[in-house]
Every structure is written in C-alpha cells, then in structure tokens.
Amino acid sequence: MDFEYSPKVRELQDRLTGFLQERILPAEPIAAQQLASKPDYWGAPPIMADLKASAKRQGLWNLFLPEAGGAGLTNLEYAPLAELTGWSPHLAPEALNCAAPDTGNMELLARYGTDAQKQQWLGPLLEGEIRSCFSMTEPDVASSDASNVRLEIADDGDEWVLTGRKWWSTAALREDCRVAMVMGVTDPGAPAGSRHSIVLVPMDTPGLDIVRSTSVLGFDDRHEGGHGEIVFDRVRVPKANLLGPRGKGFAVAQARLGPGRIHHCMRLIGMAERAVALMTARARTRVAFGRPLADEGVVQATVADARIQVDAARLMVLRAAWRMDVEGAKAARHDIAAAKVMVPLTVKKIVDDAIQIFGGAGLSQDTPLAMLYSQARFLQIADGPDQVHRRSLARAEFAATPVLREVRG
C-alpha cells in the first residue's frame, strides 16, 4: 500500500488549502449572519453562490466523482482533498459540489440512470444548479435492517404509486432540492433482497408532503436544508422514473453507501484536525494558575493523544480507500465498516477534549466545536449505526479465523 500523494493531488491540495484560507474560513461568520437574519429559510446562505462560482473557476469542482463530469480521481486521491473540506463542513463540501447526499445521488445517476434521467437530473446536479435528497429510512421500523423498509411502491399501469413515510431526508426542505431518490417495496412476494426498488420522485409531485425537519442534538441544520420527514400519500410518478433494475434497490443503494461512508470518514479527519488546531491555539494563549495551559502536563497529554488518534484514523481511512480502488467497494466493505466505526468515535473524543480545554467557550456558539461534535455523533448513526458494522466485522472475523486444535504431546 503506497499512500504517497501524486503531484496532481499535491497541486490540488495546495489550491484547495488556499481556497479554504482565502475564501471559505473568512466566509463562515458571514454565512452565519446571513442565515441568522432569515430564520425561516432552509438552504445555503447567499454567499454560497459566490463560493461555488469561485471554486468552479479554480477547477475545484466535482472532485469526488471519478466518472465523466468529475475530476477523475481515485478514492485514495480524493481522500486528502475531502479531508480539507472537513475543516468547514457547513460550507466547503457544497462550495466544491462535493456535499452529501448529492455526491452519492450523482454517482447512482451516473451508474444506473437512463439517458433521460441523466439529462433531467444528473446534468443540473453536476453543475450545482439543483440539489437532491435520498429517502430510505423510516420512523416506524428499525431501518438499520434495511429489509424492514416498507414504503409501498405499487405497480399501476404506466405509473408507480408511492405510499408511506420517510425521515432523515437531508436537504429535502431546500427550495433548490428538486428530486428525491426513494426506496420502497415493489415486489413484496419476491425473495428477500429482491423486494425493494428505487424511484426518482420530483419534490413538487402531488401527494408528497414534508411535515417537518428533525434536528440533530438541537441543531436545525438549515444550511443543509434540514432533514425532512416526508409523507408519500399515493404519489404517482412515471414508470420511467425507476432507477436501476426493479427489485435491485439494495444493490443500487449499496453503490452509494460504500463511497458515502468513506467520504464521511475523510471529512471527519478534517474536522478532527481543526479541533486539534483550535485546542493547541487555545492552550498556548489561555493562562490558568499562573501559566499557559500548554505548560500543563495533562493538557500536553491530551494534545499528544489527539495527534496519535487522528493519524491512526487517517491511516484506516486511506487503507479502505486504497482497497476500494484496487479490489472494489464490495471487497473493501469490511475496511469501510471498520473505518465507519473507528473514525466518528475518534473524532468525537478529540472534539470533546478540545471543548474541555476551551471550557465554557467550547460549549457556546463562539467556536465551531459544538457543531463539530454534533456532526461526529450524528455520523455514528448515519449510514448504519456502529452495532451493525461491528456485527458485520465480527461475522467476517469468525468466518476467517482458524480454530486452533489442541496439540497433545
């Protein structure tokens, strides 16, 4: 495994670092003020349009996508760039058109979409003109077991008819969110694994009703467009809106969940690095009991542990990305699962330690630490809770570990 960054990646790193320092980080307080002045608004702050235009001019656009329309980077090449966007998770990913859930949705459309679907949805998404959401989990069932998903997608002549309720549809409340990818049951009598399909549902379709947005540890995530709870009351869409083969919804969804999970982990490493930068700056300048916190052994140990932990987490992410490139996402699924468990836990601990060093200020809106903590905690559940990934890893370990036989003398 060679994790050395290529000249192409190093050049992109330099450009992206400059973009973060010169445009993204200075835009954070402006964006916060803009959103605070519009309390009923769901979506990106107005400054986002300028950031996106600037990123596009600089060639920092669609870096996540290896297919046509993207930057042609491998997962391993994209990892250090996604990490940099994690320094400002509210602004940087969307500014580069690399924000979830659009990244996964674009990958699905690029891989499974018909020519008509690509023209209607993929083209505008690649240009950053519209947003999308992914509606999979449901409030009434344990969606960590995806086979429980039960929204009905009935076959009615030339149309599909959707009936059910979804939630955690991120970006659904944005005005520019124009289409939902919705998973449901098309073939209830089929064998398990062949019952579900995904259909494309325009957000203005009659019968689609967004009843509320769920908050995340008190954060409403208005910049993202919230997390919609959506009722589908006999929503009708054309048969042509089926995405991928009928009954293969799980297989289609998995094509976005694997890369999506590792992309979240990449960005989380950047969140951890920002927390480390904040805690070290605070420790140098804050004086308690007659000397800077940086001179206290307990603070030094905290900073040292943070560096050890974030570097170890990064290596796990890079290994998973490398395996995806070399052997494919399916072969790398256990590496992805391991990273998905370890990285949010690690980053949550690092951010929590940074909050401790800041004291009361770390709990307030005066630093990004509370937001970073909520993001790390959220990602322990998003794309599958830790317990599901641990279950998968344990089963693989039991299957692979040889049983040692007692050797008798």
PDB file of C-alpha atoms in Angstrom, residues 217-393:
ATOM      1  CA  LEU A 217     -28.706  17.447  19.035  1.00  0.00           C
ATOM      2  CA  GLY A 218     -30.582  20.730  18.867  1.00  0.00           C
ATOM      3  CA  PHE A 219     -29.040  21.936  15.586  1.00  0.00           C
ATOM      4  CA  ASP A 220     -31.640  22.530  12.873  1.00  0.00           C
ATOM      5  CA  ASP A 221     -29.086  22.266  10.027  1.00  0.00           C
ATOM      6  CA  ARG A 222     -30.883  24.896   7.969  1.00  0.00           C
ATOM      7  CA  HIS A 223     -27.795  25.389   5.803  1.00  0.00           C
ATOM      8  CA  GLU A 224     -28.203  21.802   4.583  1.00  0.00           C
ATOM      9  CA  GLY A 225     -31.915  22.126   4.032  1.00  0.00           C
ATOM     10  CA  GLY A 226     -32.776  20.226   7.191  1.00  0.00           C
ATOM     11  CA  HIS A 227     -33.606  16.539   7.488  1.00  0.00           C
ATOM     12  CA  GLY A 228     -37.082  16.072   6.149  1.00  0.00           C
ATOM     13  CA  GLU A 229     -39.783  13.776   7.407  1.00  0.00           C
ATOM     14  CA  ILE A 230     -41.879  13.146   4.307  1.00  0.00           C
ATOM     15  CA  VAL A 231     -45.305  11.615   3.834  1.00  0.00           C
ATOM     16  CA  PHE A 232     -45.981   9.994   0.465  1.00  0.00           C
ATOM     17  CA  ASP A 233     -49.750   9.835   0.019  1.00  0.00           C
ATOM     18  CA  ARG A 234     -50.390   7.897  -3.198  1.00  0.00           C
ATOM     19  CA  VAL A 235     -47.651   9.808  -5.008  1.00  0.00           C
ATOM     20  CA  ARG A 236     -47.666   8.959  -8.711  1.00  0.00           C
ATOM     21  CA  VAL A 237     -44.590   9.004 -10.950  1.00  0.00           C
ATOM     22  CA  PRO A 238     -43.983   7.523 -14.417  1.00  0.00           C
ATOM     23  CA  LYS A 239     -42.578   4.024 -14.769  1.00  0.00           C
ATOM     24  CA  ALA A 240     -39.568   5.628 -16.452  1.00  0.00           C
ATOM     25  CA  ASN A 241     -38.558   7.041 -13.051  1.00  0.00           C
ATOM     26  CA  LEU A 242     -37.298   3.655 -11.858  1.00  0.00           C
ATOM     27  CA  LEU A 243     -33.569   3.968 -11.064  1.00  0.00           C
ATOM     28  CA  GLY A 244     -31.721   0.772 -11.869  1.00  0.00           C
ATOM     29  CA  PRO A 245     -33.313  -2.666 -12.159  1.00  0.00           C
ATOM     30  CA  ARG A 246     -36.612  -3.441 -10.484  1.00  0.00           C
ATOM     31  CA  GLY A 247     -36.124  -5.384  -7.245  1.00  0.00           C
ATOM     32  CA  LYS A 248     -32.443  -4.440  -7.006  1.00  0.00           C
ATOM     33  CA  GLY A 249     -32.807  -1.433  -4.744  1.00  0.00           C
ATOM     34  CA  PHE A 250     -30.384  -2.787  -2.149  1.00  0.00           C
ATOM     35  CA  ALA A 251     -27.671  -3.402  -4.724  1.00  0.00           C
ATOM     36  CA  VAL A 252     -28.188   0.037  -6.238  1.00  0.00           C
ATOM     37  CA  ALA A 253     -28.167   1.741  -2.827  1.00  0.00           C
ATOM     38  CA  GLN A 254     -25.011  -0.075  -1.792  1.00  0.00           C
ATOM     39  CA  ALA A 255     -23.205   1.537  -4.704  1.00  0.00           C
ATOM     40  CA  ARG A 256     -23.674   4.894  -2.960  1.00  0.00           C
ATOM     41  CA  LEU A 257     -23.442   3.798   0.681  1.00  0.00           C
ATOM     42  CA  GLY A 258     -19.905   2.392   0.462  1.00  0.00           C
ATOM     43  CA  PRO A 259     -18.315   5.508  -1.048  1.00  0.00           C
ATOM     44  CA  GLY A 260     -20.620   7.699   1.040  1.00  0.00           C
ATOM     45  CA  ARG A 261     -19.414   6.139   4.273  1.00  0.00           C
ATOM     46  CA  ILE A 262     -15.760   6.568   3.429  1.00  0.00           C
ATOM     47  CA  HIS A 263     -16.336  10.144   2.211  1.00  0.00           C
ATOM     48  CA  HIS A 264     -17.876  10.979   5.596  1.00  0.00           C
ATOM     49  CA  CYS A 265     -14.811   9.490   7.292  1.00  0.00           C
ATOM     50  CA  MET A 266     -12.481  11.529   5.085  1.00  0.00           C
ATOM     51  CA  ARG A 267     -14.245  14.741   6.040  1.00  0.00           C
ATOM     52  CA  LEU A 268     -14.274  13.722   9.705  1.00  0.00           C
ATOM     53  CA  ILE A 269     -10.468  13.611   9.677  1.00  0.00           C
ATOM     54  CA  GLY A 270     -10.517  17.267   8.638  1.00  0.00           C
ATOM     55  CA  MET A 271     -12.924  18.063  11.466  1.00  0.00           C
ATOM     56  CA  ALA A 272     -10.512  16.432  13.891  1.00  0.00           C
ATOM     57  CA  GLU A 273      -7.585  18.412  12.502  1.00  0.00           C
ATOM     58  CA  ARG A 274      -9.496  21.644  13.006  1.00  0.00           C
ATOM     59  CA  ALA A 275     -10.289  20.634  16.585  1.00  0.00           C
ATOM     60  CA  VAL A 276      -6.585  19.932  17.203  1.00  0.00           C
ATOM     61  CA  ALA A 277      -5.644  23.311  15.714  1.00  0.00           C
ATOM     62  CA  LEU A 278      -8.193  25.043  17.931  1.00  0.00           C
ATOM     63  CA  MET A 279      -7.140  23.239  21.120  1.00  0.00           C
ATOM     64  CA  THR A 280      -3.432  23.936  20.601  1.00  0.00           C
ATOM     65  CA  ALA A 281      -4.062  27.618  19.859  1.00  0.00           C
ATOM     66  CA  ARG A 282      -6.225  27.885  22.969  1.00  0.00           C
ATOM     67  CA  ALA A 283      -3.661  26.093  25.142  1.00  0.00           C
ATOM     68  CA  ARG A 284      -0.893  28.460  24.052  1.00  0.00           C
ATOM     69  CA  THR A 285      -2.816  31.625  24.878  1.00  0.00           C
ATOM     70  CA  ARG A 286      -5.024  30.705  27.842  1.00  0.00           C
ATOM     71  CA  VAL A 287      -3.451  31.259  31.261  1.00  0.00           C
ATOM     72  CA  ALA A 288      -4.647  29.443  34.369  1.00  0.00           C
ATOM     73  CA  PHE A 289      -2.936  29.161  37.764  1.00  0.00           C
ATOM     74  CA  GLY A 290      -0.153  31.435  36.599  1.00  0.00           C
ATOM     75  CA  ARG A 291       0.931  29.772  33.379  1.00  0.00           C
ATOM     76  CA  PRO A 292      -0.344  28.848  29.891  1.00  0.00           C
ATOM     77  CA  LEU A 293      -2.413  25.689  29.642  1.00  0.00           C
ATOM     78  CA  ALA A 294       0.173  24.401  27.152  1.00  0.00           C
ATOM     79  CA  ASP A 295       2.633  24.062  30.058  1.00  0.00           C
ATOM     80  CA  GLU A 296       0.342  21.716  31.953  1.00  0.00           C
ATOM     81  CA  GLY A 297       1.256  18.051  31.629  1.00  0.00           C
ATOM     82  CA  VAL A 298      -2.359  16.937  31.446  1.00  0.00           C
ATOM     83  CA  VAL A 299      -3.010  19.268  28.504  1.00  0.00           C
ATOM     84  CA  GLN A 300       0.150  18.116  26.764  1.00  0.00           C
ATOM     85  CA  ALA A 301      -1.002  14.510  27.131  1.00  0.00           C
ATOM     86  CA  THR A 302      -4.397  15.410  25.658  1.00  0.00           C
ATOM     87  CA  VAL A 303      -2.799  17.076  22.631  1.00  0.00           C
ATOM     88  CA  ALA A 304      -0.392  14.173  22.123  1.00  0.00           C
ATOM     89  CA  ASP A 305      -3.213  11.628  22.292  1.00  0.00           C
ATOM     90  CA  ALA A 306      -5.214  13.651  19.769  1.00  0.00           C
ATOM     91  CA  ARG A 307      -2.333  13.583  17.295  1.00  0.00           C
ATOM     92  CA  ILE A 308      -1.859   9.833  17.735  1.00  0.00           C
ATOM     93  CA  GLN A 309      -5.565   9.149  17.332  1.00  0.00           C
ATOM     94  CA  VAL A 310      -6.173  11.314  14.278  1.00  0.00           C
ATOM     95  CA  ASP A 311      -3.141   9.931  12.444  1.00  0.00           C
ATOM     96  CA  ALA A 312      -4.219   6.359  13.179  1.00  0.00           C
ATOM     97  CA  ALA A 313      -7.756   7.114  11.985  1.00  0.00           C
ATOM     98  CA  ARG A 314      -6.420   8.666   8.788  1.00  0.00           C
ATOM     99  CA  LEU A 315      -4.395   5.544   8.014  1.00  0.00           C
ATOM    100  CA  MET A 316      -7.508   3.395   8.416  1.00  0.00           C
ATOM    101  CA  VAL A 317      -9.408   5.640   6.006  1.00  0.00           C
ATOM    102  CA  LEU A 318      -6.581   5.567   3.465  1.00  0.00           C
ATOM    103  CA  ARG A 319      -6.387   1.786   3.647  1.00  0.00           C
ATOM    104  CA  ALA A 320     -10.113   1.475   2.983  1.00  0.00           C
ATOM    105  CA  ALA A 321      -9.862   3.920   0.076  1.00  0.00           C
ATOM    106  CA  TRP A 322      -6.868   2.036  -1.349  1.00  0.00           C
ATOM    107  CA  ARG A 323      -8.693  -1.297  -1.140  1.00  0.00           C
ATOM    108  CA  MET A 324     -11.742   0.195  -2.870  1.00  0.00           C
ATOM    109  CA  ASP A 325      -9.513   1.321  -5.723  1.00  0.00           C
ATOM    110  CA  VAL A 326      -7.651  -1.970  -6.007  1.00  0.00           C
ATOM    111  CA  GLU A 327     -10.352  -4.567  -5.282  1.00  0.00           C
ATOM    112  CA  GLY A 328     -13.666  -2.688  -5.457  1.00  0.00           C
ATOM    113  CA  ALA A 329     -16.149  -1.450  -2.858  1.00  0.00           C
ATOM    114  CA  LYS A 330     -17.565  -4.910  -2.164  1.00  0.00           C
ATOM    115  CA  ALA A 331     -14.166  -6.396  -1.342  1.00  0.00           C
ATOM    116  CA  ALA A 332     -13.393  -3.357   0.806  1.00  0.00           C
ATOM    117  CA  ARG A 333     -16.668  -3.440   2.712  1.00  0.00           C
ATOM    118  CA  HIS A 334     -15.098  -4.613   5.972  1.00  0.00           C
ATOM    119  CA  ASP A 335     -12.359  -1.979   5.771  1.00  0.00           C
ATOM    120  CA  ILE A 336     -15.065   0.624   5.191  1.00  0.00           C
ATOM    121  CA  ALA A 337     -17.082  -0.739   8.126  1.00  0.00           C
ATOM    122  CA  ALA A 338     -14.048  -0.613  10.412  1.00  0.00           C
ATOM    123  CA  ALA A 339     -13.356   2.989   9.442  1.00  0.00           C
ATOM    124  CA  LYS A 340     -17.019   3.868   9.860  1.00  0.00           C
ATOM    125  CA  VAL A 341     -16.877   2.616  13.461  1.00  0.00           C
ATOM    126  CA  MET A 342     -13.481   3.973  14.447  1.00  0.00           C
ATOM    127  CA  VAL A 343     -13.406   7.413  12.848  1.00  0.00           C
ATOM    128  CA  PRO A 344     -16.555   9.041  14.290  1.00  0.00           C
ATOM    129  CA  LEU A 345     -15.687   7.670  17.752  1.00  0.00           C
ATOM    130  CA  THR A 346     -12.147   9.012  17.476  1.00  0.00           C
ATOM    131  CA  VAL A 347     -13.197  12.420  16.202  1.00  0.00           C
ATOM    132  CA  LYS A 348     -15.935  12.750  18.802  1.00  0.00           C
ATOM    133  CA  LYS A 349     -13.314  12.145  21.524  1.00  0.00           C
ATOM    134  CA  ILE A 350     -10.886  14.664  20.047  1.00  0.00           C
ATOM    135  CA  VAL A 351     -13.561  17.346  19.711  1.00  0.00           C
ATOM    136  CA  ASP A 352     -14.752  16.621  23.253  1.00  0.00           C
ATOM    137  CA  ASP A 353     -11.204  17.097  24.544  1.00  0.00           C
ATOM    138  CA  ALA A 354     -10.972  20.382  22.652  1.00  0.00           C
ATOM    139  CA  ILE A 355     -14.212  21.517  24.264  1.00  0.00           C
ATOM    140  CA  GLN A 356     -12.745  20.653  27.659  1.00  0.00           C
ATOM    141  CA  ILE A 357      -9.652  22.768  27.005  1.00  0.00           C
ATOM    142  CA  PHE A 358     -11.860  25.707  25.936  1.00  0.00           C
ATOM    143  CA  GLY A 359     -14.079  25.351  28.981  1.00  0.00           C
ATOM    144  CA  GLY A 360     -17.395  27.182  28.781  1.00  0.00           C
ATOM    145  CA  ALA A 361     -16.454  28.808  25.467  1.00  0.00           C
ATOM    146  CA  GLY A 362     -16.246  25.381  23.871  1.00  0.00           C
ATOM    147  CA  LEU A 363     -19.903  24.776  24.598  1.00  0.00           C
ATOM    148  CA  SER A 364     -21.000  28.070  23.084  1.00  0.00           C
ATOM    149  CA  GLN A 365     -21.574  29.375  19.580  1.00  0.00           C
ATOM    150  CA  ASP A 366     -18.269  31.263  19.759  1.00  0.00           C
ATOM    151  CA  THR A 367     -16.361  28.251  18.421  1.00  0.00           C
ATOM    152  CA  PRO A 368     -17.314  25.562  15.868  1.00  0.00           C
ATOM    153  CA  LEU A 369     -16.651  22.793  18.387  1.00  0.00           C
ATOM    154  CA  ALA A 370     -20.268  22.127  19.389  1.00  0.00           C
ATOM    155  CA  MET A 371     -21.187  21.834  15.717  1.00  0.00           C
ATOM    156  CA  LEU A 372     -18.242  19.513  15.034  1.00  0.00           C
ATOM    157  CA  TYR A 373     -19.234  17.343  17.996  1.00  0.00           C
ATOM    158  CA  SER A 374     -22.824  17.029  16.775  1.00  0.00           C
ATOM    159  CA  GLN A 375     -21.579  16.098  13.294  1.00  0.00           C
ATOM    160  CA  ALA A 376     -19.307  13.366  14.664  1.00  0.00           C
ATOM    161  CA  ARG A 377     -22.057  11.998  16.894  1.00  0.00           C
ATOM    162  CA  PHE A 378     -24.576  12.079  14.063  1.00  0.00           C
ATOM    163  CA  LEU A 379     -22.231  10.080  11.837  1.00  0.00           C
ATOM    164  CA  GLN A 380     -22.096   7.242  14.362  1.00  0.00           C
ATOM    165  CA  ILE A 381     -25.678   6.553  13.264  1.00  0.00           C
ATOM    166  CA  ALA A 382     -25.882   7.875   9.701  1.00  0.00           C
ATOM    167  CA  ASP A 383     -25.198   5.250   7.005  1.00  0.00           C
ATOM    168  CA  GLY A 384     -25.642   2.496   9.588  1.00  0.00           C
ATOM    169  CA  PRO A 385     -25.055   2.520  13.361  1.00  0.00           C
ATOM    170  CA  ASP A 386     -21.851   1.162  14.879  1.00  0.00           C
ATOM    171  CA  GLN A 387     -23.583  -2.012  16.060  1.00  0.00           C
ATOM    172  CA  VAL A 388     -24.475  -3.034  12.503  1.00  0.00           C
ATOM    173  CA  HIS A 389     -20.935  -2.551  11.260  1.00  0.00           C
ATOM    174  CA  ARG A 390     -19.482  -4.356  14.273  1.00  0.00           C
ATOM    175  CA  ARG A 391     -21.872  -7.237  13.618  1.00  0.00           C
ATOM    176  CA  SER A 392     -20.627  -7.479  10.038  1.00  0.00           C
ATOM    177  CA  LEU A 393     -16.989  -7.314  11.106  1.00  0.00           C
TER     178      LEU A 393
END
